[in-house]
Amino acid sequence: MPYYPEDVIRDVTSGNDIVDVISSYVELKKRGSNYFGLCPFHREKSASFCVNPLNQFYHCFGCNAGGSVINFIMRHENLTFPDAVKMLADRIGYTLPETGKTDLHKEQLRKRLYELHKTAARYFYSLLESERGAIAVDYLEKRKINLSTRKKFGLGFSSSQRDGLYKHLISEGFNEEEITASGLVVSFDNGYRDKFFSRLMFPIIDVYGNIIGFGGRVLDDGKPKYLNSPETLIFSKSNNLFNLNNARRSGVKEFILVEGYMDVITIYQAGFKNVVASLGTAFNERHARVLRKYCDSVILLFDSDDAGVNAVLRAIPVLMSSGLRVKVLQVHSAKDPDEFIKKFGAEEFGKLVEHSENEFVFRVKQLLKEYDVKNIDDKIAFTNKVVSMLKDIENEIEASAYIKEISRLTDIDTEAIKNQLQKQLSYTPSLSINAQRGTGVGINSALRDVRRSLLNMYITSPTVYDVISEGLDEKFLGEQLYKDIFNYVTELRKKGIAVTPPLITGKFDSEEEGKELSAIFMLSADYKEDEAQKAAKDQINTLKKAYYEDIIKNSDDDDKVREAFEMLKIINR
């Protein structure tokens, strides 16, 4: 991974105003000194996504996403830190410095791997069209996959010759480092063996049209049924979806998410270009973020067995947390989409798609299977569960429609459901008991805010730098991230480098670090110089007291406890 020095990060971030950058993705409206819009990272009805032009950071009050302009590009475009820096540098015409020899070698290897995969795809395709591929062609014909579709997806065949691909790649001028880096060949007993043999081959193509990996299906009873390329320099299972390269050009903003290669190909051939599948790994947040770039809504079409239903239930919150609308389609009159389309045709399948079920109703129906609502105890338990789901619905009209549907499914009176919902919405657990005991959420949250406030002043207020650097030891900061931020700012100050929020957020570039930094910057306050210094001293003392009180309460070391008592006396003078 390329390393960019602090001055480069500073140049790139200062040249990319965060409001300008985010405005190209989100419609922003100025409110006071900040800009607000709908969060691109979760579904919401009211604008809780805040962009601060002064400190050049963003923060969502709904999902707590936040960070610098680099963090935003990383998350929205699903890029690594170096790739996000490069994208922003290109945006302003900034020339990044040359990377080291290692990085240049890696970049050259990456290019060779793209060429190698293209060569492998041609090899597999030629085998499919040869006599050796007859078994695979026969399988495809039985599945009613026509020649045009075979060519569209570049389907191929890997022969039973265990080193056929290896020998072919060598003959095409690829060396052993490149071949093994592809993951298509593995070293074996002082030699090399192809990863795929006697399988129908599915090229995996990224959104730029590059072949980056393969999936392979056995044509007999062998195991595993499906085999996929391993993670490589050019292939990440969580950053790609099968057929995304075609689906994104379908002109449809609602994608159908299915379980496997053949489901995709069958549905695509039936005329539905907007179909994708994950690549041999459980659907996750990174997949959802990739989809969010190309569509607004996702229809989940998985098997109707228990495993399929559970997969749907796991995928729903993942998709919704990325701001996607979710529907569920279950094929009951056939074992899978392939059989349904063969039986009833593409037009009937289209009607099924049009009548896909709302995810909330689907979840309620699944929940109903666990309860006998004719039994009073089960009815109460079921109602409480459903009401807890309703609490997350912001739109009143939507919630009202769901309440009516729940009532229809269960014969539970709508007013009873509404009353129970109102009780749960108006109930707020008290934190006072924990706060009085000096433990739990209340106190921990308060200390966290003190630490955030101190770090905010340390970064943004040079007038309190000496007060904080002399009075605050990293041990009082608790979390490792806070300690790392404190030490990094100290290091920059000692070097005479001007400390700015973009420089800090450029250093701590993970999604979680970005969230925490945006929370730190949200705590800024307009202090006069003397007020800021007093606030800093008071907050340092608050952290010290909490630190030593914790030792007194929890330590078994008598010497440490005595020392803590002495320190508290000094602080309280």
PDB file of C-alpha atoms in Angstrom, residues 248-530:
ATOM      1  CA  ARG A 248     -25.273  -1.150 -13.187  1.00  0.00           C
ATOM      2  CA  ARG A 249     -25.955  -0.417 -16.872  1.00  0.00           C
ATOM      3  CA  SER A 250     -29.476  -1.880 -16.800  1.00  0.00           C
ATOM      4  CA  GLY A 251     -31.104   1.510 -16.231  1.00  0.00           C
ATOM      5  CA  VAL A 252     -33.023   0.042 -13.287  1.00  0.00           C
ATOM      6  CA  LYS A 253     -32.480   1.380  -9.774  1.00  0.00           C
ATOM      7  CA  GLU A 254     -33.874  -1.771  -8.141  1.00  0.00           C
ATOM      8  CA  PHE A 255     -31.594  -4.822  -8.158  1.00  0.00           C
ATOM      9  CA  ILE A 256     -32.511  -8.462  -7.565  1.00  0.00           C
ATOM     10  CA  LEU A 257     -30.032 -10.153  -5.224  1.00  0.00           C
ATOM     11  CA  VAL A 258     -29.853 -13.943  -5.632  1.00  0.00           C
ATOM     12  CA  GLU A 259     -27.679 -16.716  -4.224  1.00  0.00           C
ATOM     13  CA  GLY A 260     -25.629 -18.073  -7.108  1.00  0.00           C
ATOM     14  CA  TYR A 261     -24.167 -17.826 -10.592  1.00  0.00           C
ATOM     15  CA  MET A 262     -26.791 -19.955 -12.326  1.00  0.00           C
ATOM     16  CA  ASP A 263     -29.669 -18.011 -10.748  1.00  0.00           C
ATOM     17  CA  VAL A 264     -28.135 -14.813 -12.126  1.00  0.00           C
ATOM     18  CA  ILE A 265     -27.645 -16.259 -15.609  1.00  0.00           C
ATOM     19  CA  THR A 266     -31.149 -17.760 -15.819  1.00  0.00           C
ATOM     20  CA  ILE A 267     -32.842 -14.558 -14.656  1.00  0.00           C
ATOM     21  CA  TYR A 268     -30.640 -12.416 -16.910  1.00  0.00           C
ATOM     22  CA  GLN A 269     -31.501 -14.560 -19.925  1.00  0.00           C
ATOM     23  CA  ALA A 270     -35.199 -14.091 -19.081  1.00  0.00           C
ATOM     24  CA  GLY A 271     -34.729 -10.356 -19.605  1.00  0.00           C
ATOM     25  CA  PHE A 272     -33.937  -9.091 -16.104  1.00  0.00           C
ATOM     26  CA  LYS A 273     -30.492  -7.502 -16.418  1.00  0.00           C
ATOM     27  CA  ASN A 274     -30.607  -6.010 -12.907  1.00  0.00           C
ATOM     28  CA  VAL A 275     -29.689  -9.240 -11.081  1.00  0.00           C
ATOM     29  CA  VAL A 276     -26.561  -9.824  -8.971  1.00  0.00           C
ATOM     30  CA  ALA A 277     -25.154 -12.416  -6.553  1.00  0.00           C
ATOM     31  CA  SER A 278     -22.501 -12.438  -3.850  1.00  0.00           C
ATOM     32  CA  LEU A 279     -19.355 -14.451  -4.531  1.00  0.00           C
ATOM     33  CA  GLY A 280     -19.121 -17.414  -2.198  1.00  0.00           C
ATOM     34  CA  THR A 281     -19.218 -15.367   0.995  1.00  0.00           C
ATOM     35  CA  ALA A 282     -22.004 -14.191   3.292  1.00  0.00           C
ATOM     36  CA  PHE A 283     -23.601 -10.902   2.274  1.00  0.00           C
ATOM     37  CA  ASN A 284     -22.066  -8.111   4.345  1.00  0.00           C
ATOM     38  CA  GLU A 285     -21.876  -4.335   4.855  1.00  0.00           C
ATOM     39  CA  ARG A 286     -19.254  -3.879   2.158  1.00  0.00           C
ATOM     40  CA  HIS A 287     -21.514  -5.586  -0.381  1.00  0.00           C
ATOM     41  CA  ALA A 288     -24.346  -3.279   0.684  1.00  0.00           C
ATOM     42  CA  ARG A 289     -22.182  -0.180   0.251  1.00  0.00           C
ATOM     43  CA  VAL A 290     -21.216  -1.343  -3.235  1.00  0.00           C
ATOM     44  CA  LEU A 291     -24.889  -1.816  -4.145  1.00  0.00           C
ATOM     45  CA  ARG A 292     -25.818   1.591  -2.702  1.00  0.00           C
ATOM     46  CA  LYS A 293     -23.675   3.234  -5.376  1.00  0.00           C
ATOM     47  CA  TYR A 294     -25.793   1.770  -8.175  1.00  0.00           C
ATOM     48  CA  CYS A 295     -29.323   1.241  -6.873  1.00  0.00           C
ATOM     49  CA  ASP A 296     -31.901   2.506  -4.376  1.00  0.00           C
ATOM     50  CA  SER A 297     -33.765  -0.716  -3.672  1.00  0.00           C
ATOM     51  CA  VAL A 298     -32.933  -4.426  -3.444  1.00  0.00           C
ATOM     52  CA  ILE A 299     -35.204  -7.456  -3.865  1.00  0.00           C
ATOM     53  CA  LEU A 300     -33.888 -10.482  -1.969  1.00  0.00           C
ATOM     54  CA  LEU A 301     -34.542 -13.725  -3.837  1.00  0.00           C
ATOM     55  CA  PHE A 302     -33.053 -16.629  -1.891  1.00  0.00           C
ATOM     56  CA  ASP A 303     -34.105 -20.240  -1.431  1.00  0.00           C
ATOM     57  CA  SER A 304     -37.287 -20.729   0.593  1.00  0.00           C
ATOM     58  CA  ASP A 305     -35.734 -23.298   2.934  1.00  0.00           C
ATOM     59  CA  ASP A 306     -34.627 -22.437   6.483  1.00  0.00           C
ATOM     60  CA  ALA A 307     -31.100 -21.566   5.367  1.00  0.00           C
ATOM     61  CA  GLY A 308     -32.443 -19.206   2.706  1.00  0.00           C
ATOM     62  CA  VAL A 309     -34.886 -17.517   5.078  1.00  0.00           C
ATOM     63  CA  ASN A 310     -32.165 -17.017   7.681  1.00  0.00           C
ATOM     64  CA  ALA A 311     -29.892 -15.535   5.015  1.00  0.00           C
ATOM     65  CA  VAL A 312     -32.653 -13.081   4.069  1.00  0.00           C
ATOM     66  CA  LEU A 313     -33.203 -12.100   7.710  1.00  0.00           C
ATOM     67  CA  ARG A 314     -29.465 -11.447   8.084  1.00  0.00           C
ATOM     68  CA  ALA A 315     -29.268  -9.427   4.869  1.00  0.00           C
ATOM     69  CA  ILE A 316     -32.243  -7.136   5.559  1.00  0.00           C
ATOM     70  CA  PRO A 317     -30.675  -5.005   8.347  1.00  0.00           C
ATOM     71  CA  VAL A 318     -27.344  -4.900   6.498  1.00  0.00           C
ATOM     72  CA  LEU A 319     -29.011  -3.454   3.400  1.00  0.00           C
ATOM     73  CA  MET A 320     -31.248  -1.068   5.329  1.00  0.00           C
ATOM     74  CA  SER A 321     -28.349   0.326   7.353  1.00  0.00           C
ATOM     75  CA  SER A 322     -26.794   1.385   4.033  1.00  0.00           C
ATOM     76  CA  GLY A 323     -29.898   3.355   3.117  1.00  0.00           C
ATOM     77  CA  LEU A 324     -31.403   0.822   0.716  1.00  0.00           C
ATOM     78  CA  ARG A 325     -35.081  -0.086   0.539  1.00  0.00           C
ATOM     79  CA  VAL A 326     -35.587  -3.837   0.821  1.00  0.00           C
ATOM     80  CA  LYS A 327     -38.190  -6.252  -0.511  1.00  0.00           C
ATOM     81  CA  VAL A 328     -38.347 -10.036  -0.389  1.00  0.00           C
ATOM     82  CA  LEU A 329     -39.408 -12.411  -3.155  1.00  0.00           C
ATOM     83  CA  GLN A 330     -40.104 -16.066  -2.408  1.00  0.00           C
ATOM     84  CA  VAL A 331     -40.850 -18.559  -5.171  1.00  0.00           C
ATOM     85  CA  HIS A 332     -43.327 -21.053  -3.700  1.00  0.00           C
ATOM     86  CA  SER A 333     -44.632 -22.806  -6.815  1.00  0.00           C
ATOM     87  CA  ALA A 334     -41.161 -23.973  -7.883  1.00  0.00           C
ATOM     88  CA  LYS A 335     -37.962 -24.961  -6.111  1.00  0.00           C
ATOM     89  CA  ASP A 336     -35.983 -22.000  -7.504  1.00  0.00           C
ATOM     90  CA  PRO A 337     -36.195 -19.131 -10.052  1.00  0.00           C
ATOM     91  CA  ASP A 338     -34.801 -21.372 -12.794  1.00  0.00           C
ATOM     92  CA  GLU A 339     -37.610 -23.909 -12.426  1.00  0.00           C
ATOM     93  CA  PHE A 340     -40.241 -21.153 -12.137  1.00  0.00           C
ATOM     94  CA  ILE A 341     -39.133 -19.455 -15.352  1.00  0.00           C
ATOM     95  CA  LYS A 342     -39.067 -22.792 -17.204  1.00  0.00           C
ATOM     96  CA  LYS A 343     -42.575 -23.646 -15.937  1.00  0.00           C
ATOM     97  CA  PHE A 344     -44.355 -20.300 -16.196  1.00  0.00           C
ATOM     98  CA  GLY A 345     -42.169 -18.045 -18.344  1.00  0.00           C
ATOM     99  CA  ALA A 346     -40.458 -14.683 -17.962  1.00  0.00           C
ATOM    100  CA  GLU A 347     -43.691 -12.668 -17.951  1.00  0.00           C
ATOM    101  CA  GLU A 348     -45.043 -14.471 -14.895  1.00  0.00           C
ATOM    102  CA  PHE A 349     -41.680 -14.087 -13.185  1.00  0.00           C
ATOM    103  CA  GLY A 350     -41.909 -10.359 -13.866  1.00  0.00           C
ATOM    104  CA  LYS A 351     -45.283 -10.266 -12.104  1.00  0.00           C
ATOM    105  CA  LEU A 352     -43.713 -12.012  -9.109  1.00  0.00           C
ATOM    106  CA  VAL A 353     -40.985  -9.384  -9.011  1.00  0.00           C
ATOM    107  CA  GLU A 354     -43.562  -6.576  -9.176  1.00  0.00           C
ATOM    108  CA  HIS A 355     -45.390  -8.026  -6.172  1.00  0.00           C
ATOM    109  CA  SER A 356     -42.318  -8.572  -4.006  1.00  0.00           C
ATOM    110  CA  GLU A 357     -43.124  -8.385  -0.325  1.00  0.00           C
ATOM    111  CA  ASN A 358     -42.150  -5.504   1.914  1.00  0.00           C
ATOM    112  CA  GLU A 359     -39.288  -6.553   4.218  1.00  0.00           C
ATOM    113  CA  PHE A 360     -41.233  -5.582   7.352  1.00  0.00           C
ATOM    114  CA  VAL A 361     -44.222  -7.732   6.428  1.00  0.00           C
ATOM    115  CA  PHE A 362     -41.863 -10.601   5.582  1.00  0.00           C
ATOM    116  CA  ARG A 363     -40.200 -10.354   9.005  1.00  0.00           C
ATOM    117  CA  VAL A 364     -43.591 -10.256  10.739  1.00  0.00           C
ATOM    118  CA  LYS A 365     -44.712 -13.389   8.882  1.00  0.00           C
ATOM    119  CA  GLN A 366     -41.520 -15.199   9.872  1.00  0.00           C
ATOM    120  CA  LEU A 367     -42.029 -14.118  13.478  1.00  0.00           C
ATOM    121  CA  LEU A 368     -45.594 -15.431  13.387  1.00  0.00           C
ATOM    122  CA  LYS A 369     -44.244 -18.926  12.754  1.00  0.00           C
ATOM    123  CA  GLU A 370     -42.673 -18.857  16.223  1.00  0.00           C
ATOM    124  CA  TYR A 371     -45.888 -17.974  18.081  1.00  0.00           C
ATOM    125  CA  ASP A 372     -49.419 -19.281  18.419  1.00  0.00           C
ATOM    126  CA  VAL A 373     -51.343 -15.990  18.571  1.00  0.00           C
ATOM    127  CA  LYS A 374     -54.463 -17.843  19.694  1.00  0.00           C
ATOM    128  CA  ASN A 375     -52.606 -18.425  22.941  1.00  0.00           C
ATOM    129  CA  ILE A 376     -52.777 -15.312  25.143  1.00  0.00           C
ATOM    130  CA  ASP A 377     -49.164 -15.546  26.361  1.00  0.00           C
ATOM    131  CA  ASP A 378     -47.838 -16.022  22.837  1.00  0.00           C
ATOM    132  CA  LYS A 379     -50.029 -13.175  21.591  1.00  0.00           C
ATOM    133  CA  ILE A 380     -48.559 -10.803  24.199  1.00  0.00           C
ATOM    134  CA  ALA A 381     -44.993 -11.905  23.461  1.00  0.00           C
ATOM    135  CA  PHE A 382     -45.546 -11.587  19.713  1.00  0.00           C
ATOM    136  CA  THR A 383     -47.091  -8.124  20.046  1.00  0.00           C
ATOM    137  CA  ASN A 384     -44.163  -6.891  22.141  1.00  0.00           C
ATOM    138  CA  LYS A 385     -41.692  -8.197  19.559  1.00  0.00           C
ATOM    139  CA  VAL A 386     -43.545  -6.577  16.664  1.00  0.00           C
ATOM    140  CA  VAL A 387     -43.935  -3.278  18.496  1.00  0.00           C
ATOM    141  CA  SER A 388     -40.185  -3.178  19.129  1.00  0.00           C
ATOM    142  CA  MET A 389     -39.776  -3.480  15.334  1.00  0.00           C
ATOM    143  CA  LEU A 390     -42.315  -0.697  14.736  1.00  0.00           C
ATOM    144  CA  LYS A 391     -40.321   1.703  16.920  1.00  0.00           C
ATOM    145  CA  ASP A 392     -37.713   1.985  14.158  1.00  0.00           C
ATOM    146  CA  ILE A 393     -40.265   3.210  11.593  1.00  0.00           C
ATOM    147  CA  GLU A 394     -39.987   7.005  11.304  1.00  0.00           C
ATOM    148  CA  ASN A 395     -42.817   7.583   8.819  1.00  0.00           C
ATOM    149  CA  GLU A 396     -46.242   7.598  10.543  1.00  0.00           C
ATOM    150  CA  ILE A 397     -48.140   6.608   7.391  1.00  0.00           C
ATOM    151  CA  GLU A 398     -45.795   3.665   6.868  1.00  0.00           C
ATOM    152  CA  ALA A 399     -46.140   2.613  10.514  1.00  0.00           C
ATOM    153  CA  SER A 400     -49.938   2.870  10.319  1.00  0.00           C
ATOM    154  CA  ALA A 401     -50.002   0.645   7.231  1.00  0.00           C
ATOM    155  CA  TYR A 402     -47.870  -1.952   9.010  1.00  0.00           C
ATOM    156  CA  ILE A 403     -50.114  -1.877  12.073  1.00  0.00           C
ATOM    157  CA  LYS A 404     -53.139  -2.608   9.874  1.00  0.00           C
ATOM    158  CA  GLU A 405     -51.287  -5.478   8.185  1.00  0.00           C
ATOM    159  CA  ILE A 406     -50.241  -6.925  11.551  1.00  0.00           C
ATOM    160  CA  SER A 407     -53.843  -6.698  12.729  1.00  0.00           C
ATOM    161  CA  ARG A 408     -55.038  -8.459   9.571  1.00  0.00           C
ATOM    162  CA  LEU A 409     -52.518 -11.271   9.994  1.00  0.00           C
ATOM    163  CA  THR A 410     -53.128 -11.808  13.700  1.00  0.00           C
ATOM    164  CA  ASP A 411     -56.605 -10.475  14.570  1.00  0.00           C
ATOM    165  CA  ILE A 412     -54.963  -8.257  17.182  1.00  0.00           C
ATOM    166  CA  ASP A 413     -56.874  -4.977  17.429  1.00  0.00           C
ATOM    167  CA  THR A 414     -55.063  -2.031  15.800  1.00  0.00           C
ATOM    168  CA  GLU A 415     -55.691   0.179  18.839  1.00  0.00           C
ATOM    169  CA  ALA A 416     -54.055  -2.383  21.119  1.00  0.00           C
ATOM    170  CA  ILE A 417     -50.953  -2.374  18.923  1.00  0.00           C
ATOM    171  CA  LYS A 418     -50.900   1.445  18.815  1.00  0.00           C
ATOM    172  CA  ASN A 419     -51.262   1.697  22.593  1.00  0.00           C
ATOM    173  CA  GLN A 420     -48.428  -0.758  23.178  1.00  0.00           C
ATOM    174  CA  LEU A 421     -46.257   1.134  20.709  1.00  0.00           C
ATOM    175  CA  GLN A 422     -46.961   4.412  22.499  1.00  0.00           C
ATOM    176  CA  LYS A 423     -45.980   2.872  25.834  1.00  0.00           C
ATOM    177  CA  GLN A 424     -42.636   1.685  24.459  1.00  0.00           C
ATOM    178  CA  LEU A 425     -41.937   5.009  22.738  1.00  0.00           C
ATOM    179  CA  SER A 426     -42.612   7.001  25.907  1.00  0.00           C
ATOM    180  CA  TYR A 427     -40.517   4.723  28.140  1.00  0.00           C
ATOM    181  CA  THR A 428     -36.955   5.928  28.725  1.00  0.00           C
ATOM    182  CA  PRO A 429     -34.786   3.904  31.117  1.00  0.00           C
ATOM    183  CA  SER A 430     -33.312   6.001  33.915  1.00  0.00           C
ATOM    184  CA  LEU A 431     -29.563   6.264  34.232  1.00  0.00           C
ATOM    185  CA  SER A 432     -29.672   7.774  37.692  1.00  0.00           C
ATOM    186  CA  ILE A 433     -28.951   4.564  39.597  1.00  0.00           C
ATOM    187  CA  ASN A 434     -25.832   3.852  37.570  1.00  0.00           C
ATOM    188  CA  ALA A 435     -24.778   7.471  37.819  1.00  0.00           C
ATOM    189  CA  GLN A 436     -25.142   7.452  41.622  1.00  0.00           C
ATOM    190  CA  ARG A 437     -23.047   4.314  41.860  1.00  0.00           C
ATOM    191  CA  GLY A 438     -20.358   5.902  39.734  1.00  0.00           C
ATOM    192  CA  THR A 439     -20.540   3.184  37.099  1.00  0.00           C
ATOM    193  CA  GLY A 440     -22.448   2.315  33.983  1.00  0.00           C
ATOM    194  CA  VAL A 441     -23.641   4.206  30.954  1.00  0.00           C
ATOM    195  CA  GLY A 442     -24.187   7.631  32.492  1.00  0.00           C
ATOM    196  CA  ILE A 443     -20.707   8.094  33.923  1.00  0.00           C
ATOM    197  CA  ASN A 444     -18.903   6.406  31.025  1.00  0.00           C
ATOM    198  CA  SER A 445     -20.698   8.655  28.562  1.00  0.00           C
ATOM    199  CA  ALA A 446     -19.845  11.774  30.562  1.00  0.00           C
ATOM    200  CA  LEU A 447     -16.148  10.870  30.752  1.00  0.00           C
ATOM    201  CA  ARG A 448     -16.111  10.123  27.045  1.00  0.00           C
ATOM    202  CA  ASP A 449     -17.460  13.607  26.320  1.00  0.00           C
ATOM    203  CA  VAL A 450     -14.820  15.181  28.572  1.00  0.00           C
ATOM    204  CA  ARG A 451     -12.079  13.318  26.710  1.00  0.00           C
ATOM    205  CA  ARG A 452     -13.544  14.339  23.375  1.00  0.00           C
ATOM    206  CA  SER A 453     -13.767  17.972  24.458  1.00  0.00           C
ATOM    207  CA  LEU A 454     -10.146  18.029  25.612  1.00  0.00           C
ATOM    208  CA  LEU A 455      -8.938  16.491  22.372  1.00  0.00           C
ATOM    209  CA  ASN A 456     -11.013  18.976  20.400  1.00  0.00           C
ATOM    210  CA  MET A 457      -9.325  21.884  22.198  1.00  0.00           C
ATOM    211  CA  TYR A 458      -5.919  20.247  21.840  1.00  0.00           C
ATOM    212  CA  ILE A 459      -6.398  20.044  18.065  1.00  0.00           C
ATOM    213  CA  THR A 460      -8.202  23.321  17.344  1.00  0.00           C
ATOM    214  CA  SER A 461      -7.110  25.769  20.105  1.00  0.00           C
ATOM    215  CA  PRO A 462      -3.373  26.587  20.176  1.00  0.00           C
ATOM    216  CA  THR A 463      -3.931  28.803  23.239  1.00  0.00           C
ATOM    217  CA  VAL A 464      -4.573  25.768  25.455  1.00  0.00           C
ATOM    218  CA  TYR A 465      -1.857  23.558  24.004  1.00  0.00           C
ATOM    219  CA  ASP A 466       0.579  24.147  26.888  1.00  0.00           C
ATOM    220  CA  VAL A 467      -2.120  23.636  29.531  1.00  0.00           C
ATOM    221  CA  ILE A 468      -3.145  20.277  28.077  1.00  0.00           C
ATOM    222  CA  SER A 469       0.302  18.985  27.101  1.00  0.00           C
ATOM    223  CA  GLU A 470       1.683  19.734  30.582  1.00  0.00           C
ATOM    224  CA  GLY A 471      -1.349  18.661  32.608  1.00  0.00           C
ATOM    225  CA  LEU A 472      -2.632  15.630  30.736  1.00  0.00           C
ATOM    226  CA  ASP A 473      -1.030  12.202  30.737  1.00  0.00           C
ATOM    227  CA  GLU A 474      -2.254   9.735  28.101  1.00  0.00           C
ATOM    228  CA  LYS A 475      -3.228   7.246  30.820  1.00  0.00           C
ATOM    229  CA  PHE A 476      -6.165   9.505  31.739  1.00  0.00           C
ATOM    230  CA  LEU A 477      -7.612   9.210  28.237  1.00  0.00           C
ATOM    231  CA  GLY A 478      -8.800   5.605  28.531  1.00  0.00           C
ATOM    232  CA  GLU A 479      -9.365   4.412  24.968  1.00  0.00           C
ATOM    233  CA  GLN A 480      -6.335   3.683  22.810  1.00  0.00           C
ATOM    234  CA  LEU A 481      -7.641   5.828  19.952  1.00  0.00           C
ATOM    235  CA  TYR A 482      -7.775   8.882  22.242  1.00  0.00           C
ATOM    236  CA  LYS A 483      -4.197   8.192  23.337  1.00  0.00           C
ATOM    237  CA  ASP A 484      -3.057   7.841  19.728  1.00  0.00           C
ATOM    238  CA  ILE A 485      -4.712  11.126  18.729  1.00  0.00           C
ATOM    239  CA  PHE A 486      -3.177  12.913  21.721  1.00  0.00           C
ATOM    240  CA  ASN A 487       0.319  11.599  20.956  1.00  0.00           C
ATOM    241  CA  TYR A 488       0.013  12.382  17.244  1.00  0.00           C
ATOM    242  CA  VAL A 489      -1.019  15.986  17.892  1.00  0.00           C
ATOM    243  CA  THR A 490       1.837  16.341  20.385  1.00  0.00           C
ATOM    244  CA  GLU A 491       4.276  15.013  17.793  1.00  0.00           C
ATOM    245  CA  LEU A 492       3.010  17.439  15.123  1.00  0.00           C
ATOM    246  CA  ARG A 493       3.212  20.421  17.483  1.00  0.00           C
ATOM    247  CA  LYS A 494       6.792  19.554  18.407  1.00  0.00           C
ATOM    248  CA  LYS A 495       7.680  19.473  14.705  1.00  0.00           C
ATOM    249  CA  GLY A 496       6.099  22.901  14.238  1.00  0.00           C
ATOM    250  CA  ILE A 497       3.430  21.545  11.887  1.00  0.00           C
ATOM    251  CA  ALA A 498       0.114  23.391  11.900  1.00  0.00           C
ATOM    252  CA  VAL A 499      -2.518  21.021  13.283  1.00  0.00           C
ATOM    253  CA  THR A 500      -5.849  20.994  11.460  1.00  0.00           C
ATOM    254  CA  PRO A 501      -8.863  18.655  11.609  1.00  0.00           C
ATOM    255  CA  PRO A 502      -8.289  17.415   8.013  1.00  0.00           C
ATOM    256  CA  LEU A 503      -4.707  16.501   8.871  1.00  0.00           C
ATOM    257  CA  ILE A 504      -5.875  14.485  11.889  1.00  0.00           C
ATOM    258  CA  THR A 505      -8.696  12.745  10.028  1.00  0.00           C
ATOM    259  CA  GLY A 506      -6.237  11.950   7.244  1.00  0.00           C
ATOM    260  CA  LYS A 507      -4.067  10.076   9.740  1.00  0.00           C
ATOM    261  CA  PHE A 508      -6.865   8.079  11.381  1.00  0.00           C
ATOM    262  CA  ASP A 509      -8.635   6.797   8.294  1.00  0.00           C
ATOM    263  CA  SER A 510     -10.730   3.793   9.310  1.00  0.00           C
ATOM    264  CA  GLU A 511     -14.513   4.020   9.387  1.00  0.00           C
ATOM    265  CA  GLU A 512     -14.714   3.703  13.187  1.00  0.00           C
ATOM    266  CA  GLU A 513     -11.923   6.246  13.708  1.00  0.00           C
ATOM    267  CA  GLY A 514     -13.727   8.625  11.370  1.00  0.00           C
ATOM    268  CA  LYS A 515     -16.922   8.322  13.409  1.00  0.00           C
ATOM    269  CA  GLU A 516     -15.089   9.069  16.637  1.00  0.00           C
ATOM    270  CA  LEU A 517     -13.201  12.033  15.190  1.00  0.00           C
ATOM    271  CA  SER A 518     -16.394  13.567  13.843  1.00  0.00           C
ATOM    272  CA  ALA A 519     -17.904  13.227  17.336  1.00  0.00           C
ATOM    273  CA  ILE A 520     -14.813  14.958  18.782  1.00  0.00           C
ATOM    274  CA  PHE A 521     -15.134  17.888  16.383  1.00  0.00           C
ATOM    275  CA  MET A 522     -18.873  18.207  17.062  1.00  0.00           C
ATOM    276  CA  LEU A 523     -18.066  19.154  20.687  1.00  0.00           C
ATOM    277  CA  SER A 524     -16.302  22.392  19.774  1.00  0.00           C
ATOM    278  CA  ALA A 525     -17.155  25.433  21.880  1.00  0.00           C
ATOM    279  CA  ASP A 526     -16.334  29.134  21.433  1.00  0.00           C
ATOM    280  CA  TYR A 527     -14.217  29.888  24.507  1.00  0.00           C
ATOM    281  CA  LYS A 528     -12.322  33.084  25.188  1.00  0.00           C
ATOM    282  CA  GLU A 529      -8.639  32.400  25.848  1.00  0.00           C
ATOM    283  CA  ASP A 530      -8.871  32.503  29.661  1.00  0.00           C
TER     284      ASP A 530
END
